[in-house]
PDB file of C-alpha atoms in Angstrom:
ATOM      1  CA  UNK A 986      -7.050  49.225 -43.691  1.00 60.00           C
ATOM      2  CA  UNK A 987      -4.456  49.001 -41.070  1.00 62.00           C
ATOM      3  CA  UNK A 988      -6.914  51.000 -38.650  1.00 66.00           C
ATOM      4  CA  UNK A 989      -9.298  48.170 -38.875  1.00 65.00           C
ATOM      5  CA  UNK A 990      -7.365  45.276 -37.941  1.00 69.00           C
ATOM      6  CA  UNK A 991      -6.475  47.774 -35.151  1.00 62.00           C
ATOM      7  CA  UNK A 992      -9.961  48.132 -33.960  1.00 71.00           C
ATOM      8  CA  UNK A 993     -10.980  44.634 -34.648  1.00 72.00           C
ATOM      9  CA  UNK A 994      -7.939  43.461 -32.314  1.00 66.00           C
ATOM     10  CA  UNK A 995      -8.734  46.268 -29.406  1.00 62.00           C
ATOM     11  CA  UNK A 996     -12.300  44.480 -29.549  1.00 64.00           C
ATOM     12  CA  UNK A 997     -11.370  41.064 -29.388  1.00 70.00           C
ATOM     13  CA  UNK A 998      -9.074  42.281 -26.695  1.00 62.00           C
ATOM     14  CA  UNK A 999     -11.692  43.972 -25.028  1.00 61.00           C
ATOM     15  CA  UNK A1000     -13.923  41.025 -24.982  1.00 60.00           C
ATOM     16  CA  UNK A1001     -11.243  38.308 -23.721  1.00 61.00           C
ATOM     17  CA  UNK A1002     -10.456  40.871 -20.821  1.00 60.00           C
ATOM     18  CA  UNK A1003     -14.420  41.171 -19.668  1.00 60.00           C
ATOM     19  CA  UNK A1004     -15.045  37.309 -19.954  1.00 59.00           C
ATOM     20  CA  UNK A1005     -15.239  35.762 -16.993  1.00 58.00           C
ATOM     21  CA  UNK A1006     -15.432  32.199 -15.659  1.00 54.00           C
ATOM     22  CA  UNK A1007     -18.722  31.268 -13.709  1.00 53.00           C
ATOM     23  CA  UNK A1008     -18.230  31.801  -9.851  1.00 50.00           C
ATOM     24  CA  UNK A1009     -20.860  28.741  -9.631  1.00 53.00           C
ATOM     25  CA  UNK A1010     -18.705  26.187 -10.785  1.00 54.00           C
ATOM     26  CA  UNK A1011     -16.219  26.220  -7.218  1.00 50.00           C
ATOM     27  CA  UNK A1012     -19.685  25.256  -5.477  1.00 61.00           C
ATOM     28  CA  UNK A1013     -20.141  22.371  -7.209  1.00 70.00           C
ATOM     29  CA  UNK A1014     -18.889  18.924  -5.880  1.00 84.00           C
ATOM     30  CA  UNK A1015     -19.011  15.466  -7.000  1.00 92.00           C
ATOM     31  CA  UNK A1016     -20.709  12.340  -6.090  1.00 94.00           C
ATOM     32  CA  UNK A1017     -18.560   9.157  -6.043  1.00 96.00           C
ATOM     33  CA  UNK A1018     -20.087   5.504  -5.475  1.00 97.00           C
ATOM     34  CA  UNK A1019     -18.250   2.390  -6.066  1.00 97.00           C
ATOM     35  CA  UNK A1020     -18.537  -1.387  -5.024  1.00 97.00           C
ATOM     36  CA  UNK A1021     -19.442  -4.695  -6.272  1.00 96.00           C
ATOM     37  CA  UNK A1022     -22.763  -6.223  -6.983  1.00 94.00           C
ATOM     38  CA  UNK A1023     -23.723 -10.149  -6.601  1.00 92.00           C
ATOM     39  CA  UNK A1024     -25.264 -11.509  -9.306  1.00 86.00           C
ATOM     40  CA  UNK A1025     -26.839 -14.807 -10.659  1.00 86.00           C
ATOM     41  CA  UNK A1026     -28.160 -13.791 -13.944  1.00 83.00           C
ATOM     42  CA  UNK A1027     -25.962 -12.463 -16.489  1.00 82.00           C
ATOM     43  CA  UNK A1028     -28.327 -10.293 -18.073  1.00 83.00           C
ATOM     44  CA  UNK A1029     -27.529  -8.105 -15.719  1.00 85.00           C
ATOM     45  CA  UNK A1030     -24.647  -6.627 -17.054  1.00 85.00           C
ATOM     46  CA  UNK A1031     -26.407  -5.487 -20.428  1.00 90.00           C
ATOM     47  CA  UNK A1032     -28.503  -2.812 -18.058  1.00 92.00           C
ATOM     48  CA  UNK A1033     -26.663   0.610 -16.557  1.00 95.00           C
ATOM     49  CA  UNK A1034     -26.767   1.491 -12.971  1.00 96.00           C
ATOM     50  CA  UNK A1035     -27.427   5.004 -12.418  1.00 96.00           C
ATOM     51  CA  UNK A1036     -26.732   7.819 -10.161  1.00 97.00           C
ATOM     52  CA  UNK A1037     -29.807   9.530  -9.569  1.00 96.00           C
ATOM     53  CA  UNK A1038     -30.944  12.995  -7.708  1.00 95.00           C
ATOM     54  CA  UNK A1039     -33.847  14.361  -7.792  1.00 94.00           C
ATOM     55  CA  UNK A1040     -34.713  12.362 -10.720  1.00 93.00           C
ATOM     56  CA  UNK A1041     -32.605  13.342 -12.889  1.00 96.00           C
ATOM     57  CA  UNK A1042     -29.664  10.395 -14.051  1.00 96.00           C
ATOM     58  CA  UNK A1043     -25.874  12.175 -13.187  1.00 96.00           C
ATOM     59  CA  UNK A1044     -23.851   9.060 -13.902  1.00 97.00           C
ATOM     60  CA  UNK A1045     -24.110   6.369 -15.464  1.00 97.00           C
ATOM     61  CA  UNK A1046     -22.150   2.729 -16.028  1.00 96.00           C
ATOM     62  CA  UNK A1047     -21.904  -0.525 -16.750  1.00 95.00           C
ATOM     63  CA  UNK A1048     -20.913  -3.255 -14.400  1.00 93.00           C
ATOM     64  CA  UNK A1049     -17.851  -5.395 -15.062  1.00 94.00           C
ATOM     65  CA  UNK A1050     -17.982  -8.668 -15.373  1.00 91.00           C
ATOM     66  CA  UNK A1051     -16.770  -8.961 -11.857  1.00 93.00           C
ATOM     67  CA  UNK A1052     -20.199  -6.924 -10.586  1.00 92.00           C
ATOM     68  CA  UNK A1053     -17.266  -4.215 -10.031  1.00 96.00           C
ATOM     69  CA  UNK A1054     -18.622  -0.524 -10.633  1.00 96.00           C
ATOM     70  CA  UNK A1055     -17.685   3.478 -10.334  1.00 97.00           C
ATOM     71  CA  UNK A1056     -19.870   5.815 -11.023  1.00 96.00           C
ATOM     72  CA  UNK A1057     -18.872   9.799 -10.558  1.00 96.00           C
ATOM     73  CA  UNK A1058     -21.660  12.932 -11.509  1.00 95.00           C
ATOM     74  CA  UNK A1059     -22.274  16.681 -10.322  1.00 95.00           C
ATOM     75  CA  UNK A1060     -23.227  16.891  -6.782  1.00 91.00           C
ATOM     76  CA  UNK A1061     -24.489  20.116  -4.388  1.00 89.00           C
ATOM     77  CA  UNK A1062     -26.805  18.750  -2.089  1.00 91.00           C
ATOM     78  CA  UNK A1063     -29.416  16.552  -0.837  1.00 94.00           C
ATOM     79  CA  UNK A1064     -30.570  12.391  -1.088  1.00 95.00           C
ATOM     80  CA  UNK A1065     -29.237  11.176  -4.107  1.00 96.00           C
ATOM     81  CA  UNK A1066     -29.911   7.597  -5.203  1.00 97.00           C
ATOM     82  CA  UNK A1067     -27.678   4.285  -6.550  1.00 97.00           C
ATOM     83  CA  UNK A1068     -30.714   2.725  -8.963  1.00 96.00           C
ATOM     84  CA  UNK A1069     -30.571  -0.119 -11.022  1.00 92.00           C
ATOM     85  CA  UNK A1070     -32.824  -0.278 -14.058  1.00 86.00           C
ATOM     86  CA  UNK A1071     -34.761  -3.750 -13.169  1.00 88.00           C
ATOM     87  CA  UNK A1072     -33.019  -5.930 -10.780  1.00 90.00           C
ATOM     88  CA  UNK A1073     -34.473  -5.577  -7.127  1.00 94.00           C
ATOM     89  CA  UNK A1074     -31.712  -5.539  -4.405  1.00 96.00           C
ATOM     90  CA  UNK A1075     -31.863  -7.876  -1.614  1.00 96.00           C
ATOM     91  CA  UNK A1076     -29.294  -6.575   0.585  1.00 96.00           C
ATOM     92  CA  UNK A1077     -26.069  -4.200   1.015  1.00 97.00           C
ATOM     93  CA  UNK A1078     -23.217  -3.423   2.875  1.00 97.00           C
ATOM     94  CA  UNK A1079     -21.123  -0.507   3.195  1.00 96.00           C
ATOM     95  CA  UNK A1080     -19.353   1.664   6.234  1.00 95.00           C
ATOM     96  CA  UNK A1081     -21.212   4.915   4.997  1.00 95.00           C
ATOM     97  CA  UNK A1082     -24.033   5.600   7.758  1.00 96.00           C
ATOM     98  CA  UNK A1083     -27.182   6.536   7.118  1.00 96.00           C
ATOM     99  CA  UNK A1084     -27.542   4.501   3.501  1.00 97.00           C
ATOM    100  CA  UNK A1085     -30.996   2.819   2.780  1.00 97.00           C
ATOM    101  CA  UNK A1086     -32.970   0.497   0.519  1.00 97.00           C
ATOM    102  CA  UNK A1087     -35.777   1.983  -1.344  1.00 96.00           C
ATOM    103  CA  UNK A1088     -39.463   0.909  -0.913  1.00 96.00           C
ATOM    104  CA  UNK A1089     -39.367  -0.572  -4.465  1.00 95.00           C
ATOM    105  CA  UNK A1090     -35.761  -2.086  -3.504  1.00 96.00           C
ATOM    106  CA  UNK A1091     -34.268  -0.813  -6.942  1.00 95.00           C
ATOM    107  CA  UNK A1092     -32.642   1.618  -5.205  1.00 97.00           C
ATOM    108  CA  UNK A1093     -29.687   3.068  -2.407  1.00 98.00           C
ATOM    109  CA  UNK A1094     -30.627   6.110  -0.830  1.00 98.00           C
ATOM    110  CA  UNK A1095     -27.291   7.897   0.352  1.00 97.00           C
ATOM    111  CA  UNK A1096     -27.769  11.020   2.277  1.00 97.00           C
ATOM    112  CA  UNK A1097     -27.419  14.300   1.865  1.00 95.00           C
ATOM    113  CA  UNK A1098     -23.558  15.543   2.630  1.00 93.00           C
ATOM    114  CA  UNK A1099     -22.147  11.929   2.004  1.00 95.00           C
ATOM    115  CA  UNK A1100     -20.032  12.651  -1.556  1.00 94.00           C
ATOM    116  CA  UNK A1101     -18.415   9.260  -1.594  1.00 95.00           C
ATOM    117  CA  UNK A1102     -19.543   5.744  -1.025  1.00 97.00           C
ATOM    118  CA  UNK A1103     -18.035   2.327  -1.146  1.00 97.00           C
ATOM    119  CA  UNK A1104     -20.635  -0.774  -1.285  1.00 97.00           C
ATOM    120  CA  UNK A1105     -18.622  -3.729  -0.124  1.00 97.00           C
ATOM    121  CA  UNK A1106     -21.402  -5.634  -1.301  1.00 96.00           C
ATOM    122  CA  UNK A1107     -24.674  -5.456  -3.266  1.00 96.00           C
ATOM    123  CA  UNK A1108     -26.682  -8.574  -3.503  1.00 95.00           C
ATOM    124  CA  UNK A1109     -29.450  -8.963  -6.113  1.00 92.00           C
ATOM    125  CA  UNK A1110     -33.116 -10.748  -5.507  1.00 88.00           C
TER     126      UNK A1110
END
């Protein structure tokens, strides 16, 4: 009986000793976006705001009553978007260079390499 416990203990120790953390995690960064959205229709508060990378949602939040929002999600490289579900963006202001309004006005494209962006104001149509 004691030898069976010793063998099981050794197997568990061996498994723990050979377990490794993924090296990939050290290469993953986070994308942060925050700001204020000016809106006139209170229904806007019911729709989520997303960060989207390659067609996949990497972060989701709902705006506060004052229009403020904060988003953070995994990011490695490439362009990503701050995307609204159905409300079109009229204009936006930020200190971050290279951000631009998408053709459908539902998103703001954030350039490759930018991991933190503050939108001073996003005005909806």
